[in-house]
C-alpha cells in the first residue's frame, strides 16, 4: 500500500506537448507511471510518446478513464487547467507549475473546497510511490520502497531527504512534495492524516521551511492525532530576515515563522528535529 | 514587490480612492517648487522601502517653500534602516479631524482576501492588535463573490464611523478592493484613512498608503512592473532578478549556487554548521529555481564571481525539473566567459546526473572537485577556504 | 406541528424601516409572529414597533438569536441582503422583494447551495402557519389551523386557495408561497418533501402556473415519494401565448409549459386537478 | 425586453464581437443611400420582434442602391406575424464560408448561464436540437467564476471548429459573455456566427443577432431601457408598461383588473368558464402587481375603460402587500376622472378588506356591485354583459 498514487493510478498530463511536460512525461513513463494520455488545447488527435492527446480534460477522462492529472502548463494557464480538472471530476490533481498569482489560487481553492477533488501544489515537485508510480518531477532513482512516509514543503530538499534515507537503506511508502506557495492544495495535515491511516507507513519524515505557521499547525495535529513517530527538518535557520510583510501581514500571521519558532514547537510535542537533512535517518 | 507611498497613492487615486495631490522630488529645489505650487503647509516625506521613517526624522511638516527645501535637504540622502532616501513626496498639508486604519490583504490561512478596518488609525496598528484587538474589524471576502455592500456596512458600523461618512467609505472600500484585484496586490493599506476638512466639507482621504504587488503577477502587469524602484538595492540583486534568479548577499566567503529555496536555505545552514567555528560563512543565498537552463546557471555563476569576498564556490544541484547536464553546460559556459581559479565544489544529483558529471569531468578543470553528499560538499567548500 | 415556521421562530425583518417593511412588521406582530428585531444599515440603535434595529444581520442575530430573516429591501439591495443572511448563518430566509435581476439570483443561488440556509423566494408572499406565525405578506385572517399543507408558485392565488379551504372549514398546517421567479430558493419538491414528513399534514394542495417545468417535476416527485394525497390547480388555461423565449430558451426548457401539459402530467400520476380554485376543497 | 437585430449587433460590436457595419433605414430612400455608401451587394432585413421574417420575405439580398430601394419599399410596412415592419437594417453583403450557431442564455433549471455552440448554424437550431442534439455543445458557466477558457476550448473542439479560428472564437466567447453579464441579458444569440471572407483573410462575424434584456434589470441600465422599440405594440400595452402594469389585450367583453399574475390568469379562466358558452370572454389580462397604490389602480382602470369592447368590469383583488383601502380609493379616483356607467363587479378580500369595502359602499355608486367569492364575481360580470 501507499498513499495517493500507485501502479494503477491513471495519469493524464496537461501541457503534454510543452517542453517540460514532454520531458517529464518520458521520465514518468520510464519510471513505470501509468500515463494514459495528455491534454493540449488545439492538439487533440495527436499522439505523444504513444499516448493520445486531447483538447480538453473531460474528453481525455472519458476516453482514458484517467483519475489523476498532472499540470505542466505555463503559469497564466495553470489556474484554468486546475479548474478544468476539478470540473471534469478528476480525483487527484498535481500542479507542478510555478509562478501562479495568489489571487488566482484563492479562486481555485474556493472551487476546490466545493468539489471532491484533491489538489497537490501548485509549485510542487509532485509525488512518488517507489517502485510503482511517480507523478511530477521528482527524480525516480533517489527513492526505494519501504516503510517511511515523506512529506515536504520544499522541492529539492525533498529529494535530499529521500536520497538520504535511500542511501541508508531506508525505503519509503510515498514521498509527497506539497509545495510552498501561500495558497495551495493539500497541507501537511492532509498528508500526515493519510500516512497515519496507511497500513504500510511506519514512520514519517516532515520537511518544513521558515515562514507561515503550517509547521506549527502540523505539530499540533501530530500531538493530537498521530500514533506513528515523526521526524522533522526545518530549512532556513541562517536565512536572512525576510522583507517586511507590512503590518497587515504580521497581524494575520501572528508571527514571522522563524526556524527557531518551528523547531521549538516540534520539540514541545515530542517530534525530533534533525539539524541537517543527512541526520534525518539517524533520528528515525 | 513593494511600492513607494507615492506610487500606492497614485494607484489609489486612479481607482477612485481620494488621496492628496502631492508630487515627488529628487532634489531640494524640486521640493521647494512643489511646495510653492501647492501653497501654504506641506508635508515632506521620505520614500523608502522600510518602516519607521517617522521616528527616523523622514517626515516633516513645513510652512513655506524655503522650509520645504531645507527639509528635503535633510531627508534626501538620509539613511533609514540601511535604505538611502533618494525621493521625497511633497504632499499638501491636511486638516485632520480623525484617523482610521483600513487595509485589504491576503489571509494565507483563510485563503481569502481580508479587510481590516479600525477607528484607531494613524498609529501602530500592530499595537492596537495586541492591546485592543476588538477595535480591528475583520471581514473576509469570498474571492469568487467579491466585496459585498453588507460587509462594508459591517466595517463602517463596527468601527463606529459617523453615518455621514458611510457613503464615502463604501466607495473607498469597493474601489480599494478593485485596486487590490486589478493590480494583483498582496496588500493595499491606508494608514491613516483620515477625515480631513476641505472646502466642500469633511471627507475621507488616504493620507498614507502602502501597496505590495504579487511578484507572480508582474508578468501580466508590465505597467506595474515598471514601478519597481531598485535604487536602494545592491547591484547584484538587481542583476539577479533580471535573470530570474533569487539572490541575497550575505557577506561570507562561500559562494553558493543551489536549486530550490528550501535546499538553498539548507545549504547555507550546512555551510555554517561546518564553517562557523572558523568564521567561514555563506557569501549569499542563490536559488536558480526550478527549470533553470544553462543561460540562467551561467548568469548565476557570473553574479557569484562578481563578489570579491567569495573564496570558494559550492554548487549544490538536486535535479528534478532542472537537468544536471544543463547545469554542467551552464557552469562550463560561465567559466569560459569569466575564468576563475577559485576552488569549486560541485554536487550534481538527480535527473541526468551521470550526463552532467561526465560533462564536468570531461572538461578536466584543475580547480573543480565533485562531491556526492551534501555534507561532503559543504566540508570541502569550507576546507578550500581554510586552505586558501 | 407545522413546517418551516411556528410560534417559536425568531424573525428578523430586513428593511424594517421601509414603508412595506414597517407595514408588514406590524401585521406580523399583530398575527403573533415572534419578530425579534430588524435590520436597516445606518439605523442601528433605533427602535421600531418596540423592536431593536441593527446595522447588520450578524449583529442582529448575535443580539436576538434570530433564526429566520424576512427581506423587504428594494430590489437593488435584495441580493446583497440574502447573501448577508446566508453569511450570518440564518437558517431560514424569506425574500419578499420583487424585481431582482435573474443573474443576481443565480449568484445568490450558487452561494446558497454551499450553505446550510434555506431560502424561500424571492418575489414570494412568504408563508403562514395558522394560529402561530406568519412571515411575509400573506393576510393572516384567511387561514385557520388544520391538516392541509398548501404550496403555491403564485402570490394572490395562494390566498385564494387558502381562503377557499378556510371558507369550507378545512384548516391548514402551513401555507407556503414559493414565488414564481425563474431562479429562486425552495421548489415545489422541497416543500412537498417537508409536508410528506410532517406528522400533522394529511393532505396537500399545490397551486401552479403556466411556464417552465417545475410542476411536471413536482408530479414526478409525488409519484415517486409521496404517500399523502395531493390536489393541484394550474392557472393560465386561457393565457395568451407568451412572448417568444427565443430558440435557445425553447431548447433548454424542452417545451413551453402550457397549462394543458401540466394538467395532463398531474392526471397521469393520479393527482386530481381542480378546474378553478373554489373546486379545490371538493377534491380533497 | 427583446432588442432588434440591429440593436443586438451594435451591442455585440461594442463588446468586441465583430458584426457587419450596417445601418438602419425607415424609408426606401434612406435604404438606397446606405446601400450606395456600403457599395456592391447589401442585405435588406426587416427589424421586427418576431421570428420567421425570412420565410415571410422580410430579408432580401440586392446588388445596387436601386434594388435596395425597391426591396425596402416592399419590406417596410409589411405585416409579419401581426408585426408591422417600420425599420429595415441594410447590412453589407458577406462572403460566407461557413455558418455556426452560438448563444448564451439563462438555464432556469440549472440556475446558471448556458452557452450553446453548434457547427450547424444559419438554420433552425430547434430542428438541430430535435434531430442531432449531439451537434449542440452545451457549457454551463458558474455565475461566480465566469466563463473559463477551458470551456471555450470545449466548445471549439466539440463543434469541430478549424483550429485557425480558435483564437477569434475565444475572444468572441469571452466578449459575448461580458455583453451578457454587463447588459443583464437573458439571451445573447448569434445565428449565424459565420466565417466570412474579408480582405484581411477569413474571420468570424455575427451576421445575425438576437438579445433579450432582463426586465428587472432595466432600472439599472437606463441606456438599454431606451432601446425599447414599442412601435409595433398596441397603445394600451405601452401605456400600461409606463404605469408599471402588466396588460395584454385579448378582445373579449369583460375588462379584468386583478392583482398578481396567477390570480389574473385564474380570473380569466373563471370568466371563460362561465361566459364562453355565450361567447363572453375576458377583454384583457391585467395584473396591477404587488404593492399597487391608488395611482396605479386608477391608471389600470383608465386603460380598461379605453377599450371600447369592454361591456363590464371585474375587479378581483386579494390583498396581501396590496391594501384593499388603497385599491378602493384608486377605483373612486379613476371613476371621478373617467366617469363610466358600465357595470362593475368588485371583489376585495385580504388586507384591509373592511376598510376597502366601506370606501366603495360609502361612495354609493349605482353601477357597482360587490362579490364575496371569486365565482360569484365572475358570474355577475358575465350576467352583466348578457343583460346589457
Short mmCIF file of C-alpha atoms in Angstrom, two decimals, chain B residues 22-216:
data_model
loop_
_atom_site.label_atom_id
_atom_site.label_comp_id
_atom_site.label_asym_id
_atom_site.label_seq_id
_atom_site.Cartn_x
_atom_site.Cartn_y
_atom_site.Cartn_z
CA UNK B 22 1.28 65.62 -3.91
CA UNK B 23 4.31 65.24 -6.17
CA UNK B 24 7.74 63.67 -5.83
CA UNK B 25 11.06 65.49 -5.73
CA UNK B 26 14.60 64.20 -6.11
CA UNK B 27 16.29 67.48 -5.20
CA UNK B 28 15.64 70.21 -2.57
CA UNK B 29 14.90 72.67 -5.39
CA UNK B 30 12.21 70.42 -6.81
CA UNK B 31 10.73 70.09 -3.33
CA UNK B 32 10.64 73.88 -2.92
CA UNK B 33 8.98 74.29 -6.34
CA UNK B 34 6.28 71.76 -5.49
CA UNK B 35 5.67 73.43 -2.12
CA UNK B 36 5.27 76.76 -3.88
CA UNK B 37 2.80 75.27 -6.32
CA UNK B 38 0.76 73.62 -3.55
CA UNK B 39 0.82 76.79 -1.39
CA UNK B 40 0.66 77.02 2.42
CA UNK B 41 1.51 73.98 4.59
CA UNK B 42 3.08 70.88 3.02
CA UNK B 43 4.46 67.57 4.27
CA UNK B 44 7.83 66.33 3.04
CA UNK B 45 8.02 62.52 3.29
CA UNK B 46 10.93 60.17 2.63
CA UNK B 47 10.09 57.42 0.13
CA UNK B 48 11.89 54.26 1.23
CA UNK B 49 11.01 50.57 1.27
CA UNK B 50 11.05 50.28 5.04
CA UNK B 51 9.01 51.32 8.05
CA UNK B 52 9.87 53.68 10.90
CA UNK B 53 10.73 56.68 8.74
CA UNK B 54 8.69 58.96 11.02
CA UNK B 55 10.80 58.13 14.06
CA UNK B 56 13.94 58.45 11.92
CA UNK B 57 13.02 62.04 11.04
CA UNK B 58 12.00 61.21 7.49
CA UNK B 59 8.69 63.12 7.65
CA UNK B 60 8.49 66.89 8.17
CA UNK B 61 5.57 69.33 8.16
CA UNK B 62 6.68 72.73 6.87
CA UNK B 63 5.07 76.09 6.19
CA UNK B 64 6.92 77.60 3.23
CA UNK B 65 8.85 76.64 0.09
CA UNK B 66 12.07 77.59 1.88
CA UNK B 67 11.30 75.30 4.77
CA UNK B 68 10.38 72.57 2.29
CA UNK B 69 13.74 72.99 0.59
CA UNK B 70 15.51 72.72 3.92
CA UNK B 71 13.51 69.68 4.96
CA UNK B 72 14.18 67.93 1.64
CA UNK B 73 17.86 68.74 2.01
CA UNK B 74 17.90 66.96 5.35
CA UNK B 75 15.83 63.98 4.27
CA UNK B 76 17.33 63.26 0.84
CA UNK B 77 20.36 61.09 1.32
CA UNK B 78 19.30 60.13 4.83
CA UNK B 79 19.91 56.51 5.79
CA UNK B 80 16.80 54.82 7.20
CA UNK B 81 17.38 51.23 8.29
CA UNK B 82 20.11 50.89 5.60
CA UNK B 83 17.88 52.39 2.90
CA UNK B 84 19.20 55.60 1.36
CA UNK B 85 16.48 58.14 0.72
CA UNK B 86 16.55 59.24 -2.93
CA UNK B 87 13.00 60.52 -3.36
CA UNK B 88 10.71 62.65 -1.21
CA UNK B 89 6.98 63.07 -1.60
CA UNK B 90 5.72 66.62 -1.09
CA UNK B 91 2.04 66.42 -0.11
CA UNK B 92 -0.32 69.29 0.70
CA UNK B 93 -0.96 69.59 4.43
CA UNK B 94 -4.28 68.27 5.66
CA UNK B 95 -6.72 69.45 8.32
CA UNK B 96 -7.08 66.08 10.06
CA UNK B 97 -10.25 65.54 12.12
CA UNK B 98 -9.86 61.82 12.74
CA UNK B 99 -7.60 58.97 11.66
CA UNK B 100 -8.80 55.47 10.72
CA UNK B 101 -6.96 52.34 9.63
CA UNK B 102 -8.10 50.47 6.52
CA UNK B 103 -6.43 47.66 4.60
CA UNK B 104 -7.03 44.63 2.43
CA UNK B 105 -4.51 41.82 2.21
CA UNK B 106 -4.23 38.08 1.55
CA UNK B 107 -5.07 35.92 4.51
CA UNK B 108 -2.99 32.88 3.79
CA UNK B 109 -4.61 30.69 6.45
CA UNK B 110 -8.17 31.53 5.39
CA UNK B 111 -7.19 31.52 1.70
CA UNK B 112 -9.23 34.65 1.19
CA UNK B 113 -8.73 38.39 0.94
CA UNK B 114 -9.13 40.01 4.35
CA UNK B 115 -10.24 43.56 5.06
CA UNK B 116 -9.23 45.19 8.32
CA UNK B 117 -10.77 48.44 9.47
CA UNK B 118 -10.20 50.29 12.69
CA UNK B 119 -11.12 53.57 14.30
CA UNK B 120 -7.60 53.56 15.75
CA UNK B 121 -5.72 54.81 12.70
CA UNK B 122 -2.56 56.80 12.34
CA UNK B 123 -0.75 54.81 14.97
CA UNK B 124 0.99 51.46 15.17
CA UNK B 125 -1.77 49.05 14.18
CA UNK B 126 0.18 46.07 15.49
CA UNK B 127 -0.04 47.64 18.91
CA UNK B 128 -3.80 48.10 18.52
CA UNK B 129 -3.96 44.43 17.58
CA UNK B 130 -2.08 43.40 20.72
CA UNK B 131 -3.86 45.67 23.15
CA UNK B 132 -7.41 46.09 21.81
CA UNK B 133 -7.88 43.54 19.05
CA UNK B 134 -11.66 44.08 19.16
CA UNK B 135 -11.02 47.52 17.69
CA UNK B 136 -9.94 45.95 14.41
CA UNK B 137 -12.96 44.82 12.40
CA UNK B 138 -12.01 41.91 10.17
CA UNK B 139 -14.01 40.89 7.10
CA UNK B 140 -13.08 38.02 4.81
CA UNK B 141 -14.09 38.37 1.19
CA UNK B 142 -15.22 35.39 -0.87
CA UNK B 143 -12.79 35.62 -3.81
CA UNK B 144 -15.50 34.44 -6.20
CA UNK B 145 -18.16 36.83 -4.96
CA UNK B 146 -16.06 39.91 -4.29
CA UNK B 147 -16.63 42.50 -1.59
CA UNK B 148 -20.34 42.88 -0.77
CA UNK B 149 -22.02 46.01 0.48
CA UNK B 150 -23.16 44.32 3.70
CA UNK B 151 -19.53 43.67 4.52
CA UNK B 152 -18.77 47.35 4.06
CA UNK B 153 -21.66 48.17 6.40
CA UNK B 154 -20.26 45.71 8.92
CA UNK B 155 -16.96 47.57 8.91
CA UNK B 156 -18.45 51.07 9.00
CA UNK B 157 -20.82 50.07 11.79
CA UNK B 158 -18.25 48.01 13.66
CA UNK B 159 -15.70 50.77 13.87
CA UNK B 160 -18.33 53.33 14.82
CA UNK B 161 -17.83 55.54 11.78
CA UNK B 162 -20.18 58.52 11.88
CA UNK B 163 -23.06 57.86 9.47
CA UNK B 164 -22.44 60.86 7.25
CA UNK B 165 -19.22 59.15 6.05
CA UNK B 166 -20.74 55.76 5.21
CA UNK B 167 -21.37 56.67 1.58
CA UNK B 168 -17.77 57.85 1.09
CA UNK B 169 -16.43 54.87 2.98
CA UNK B 170 -18.42 52.44 0.85
CA UNK B 171 -16.99 53.90 -2.36
CA UNK B 172 -13.47 53.78 -0.94
CA UNK B 173 -13.90 50.16 0.17
CA UNK B 174 -15.19 48.97 -3.20
CA UNK B 175 -12.55 50.97 -5.06
CA UNK B 176 -9.74 49.72 -2.84
CA UNK B 177 -10.92 46.15 -3.45
CA UNK B 178 -10.95 46.81 -7.19
CA UNK B 179 -7.43 48.21 -6.87
CA UNK B 180 -6.35 45.11 -4.94
CA UNK B 181 -7.87 42.74 -7.51
CA UNK B 182 -6.89 44.54 -10.69
CA UNK B 183 -3.27 45.10 -9.63
CA UNK B 184 -2.94 41.58 -8.17
CA UNK B 185 -1.86 43.20 -4.94
CA UNK B 186 -0.98 41.24 -1.83
CA UNK B 187 -1.52 44.33 0.32
CA UNK B 188 -3.32 47.66 -0.01
CA UNK B 189 -3.05 49.54 3.28
CA UNK B 190 -4.26 53.04 4.16
CA UNK B 191 -2.99 54.36 7.45
CA UNK B 192 -4.35 56.81 8.15
CA UNK B 193 -7.56 56.90 6.23
CA UNK B 194 -8.32 60.34 7.59
CA UNK B 195 -11.36 62.53 7.86
CA UNK B 196 -9.96 65.85 6.63
CA UNK B 197 -11.58 69.25 6.39
CA UNK B 198 -11.87 70.57 2.83
CA UNK B 199 -13.62 73.49 1.18
CA UNK B 200 -16.51 71.24 0.22
CA UNK B 201 -16.80 69.80 3.72
CA UNK B 202 -15.13 66.96 5.60
CA UNK B 203 -14.08 63.97 3.51
CA UNK B 204 -12.25 60.66 3.83
CA UNK B 205 -8.80 60.63 2.28
CA UNK B 206 -5.83 58.24 2.12
CA UNK B 207 -3.07 60.31 3.73
CA UNK B 208 -0.59 57.44 3.66
CA UNK B 209 -0.55 54.29 1.55
CA UNK B 210 1.32 51.05 1.23
CA UNK B 211 0.98 48.51 -1.55
CA UNK B 212 2.68 45.26 -2.43
CA UNK B 213 2.18 43.54 -5.76
CA UNK B 214 2.31 39.75 -6.19
CA UNK B 215 5.62 39.04 -7.93
CA UNK B 216 3.99 36.18 -9.80
#
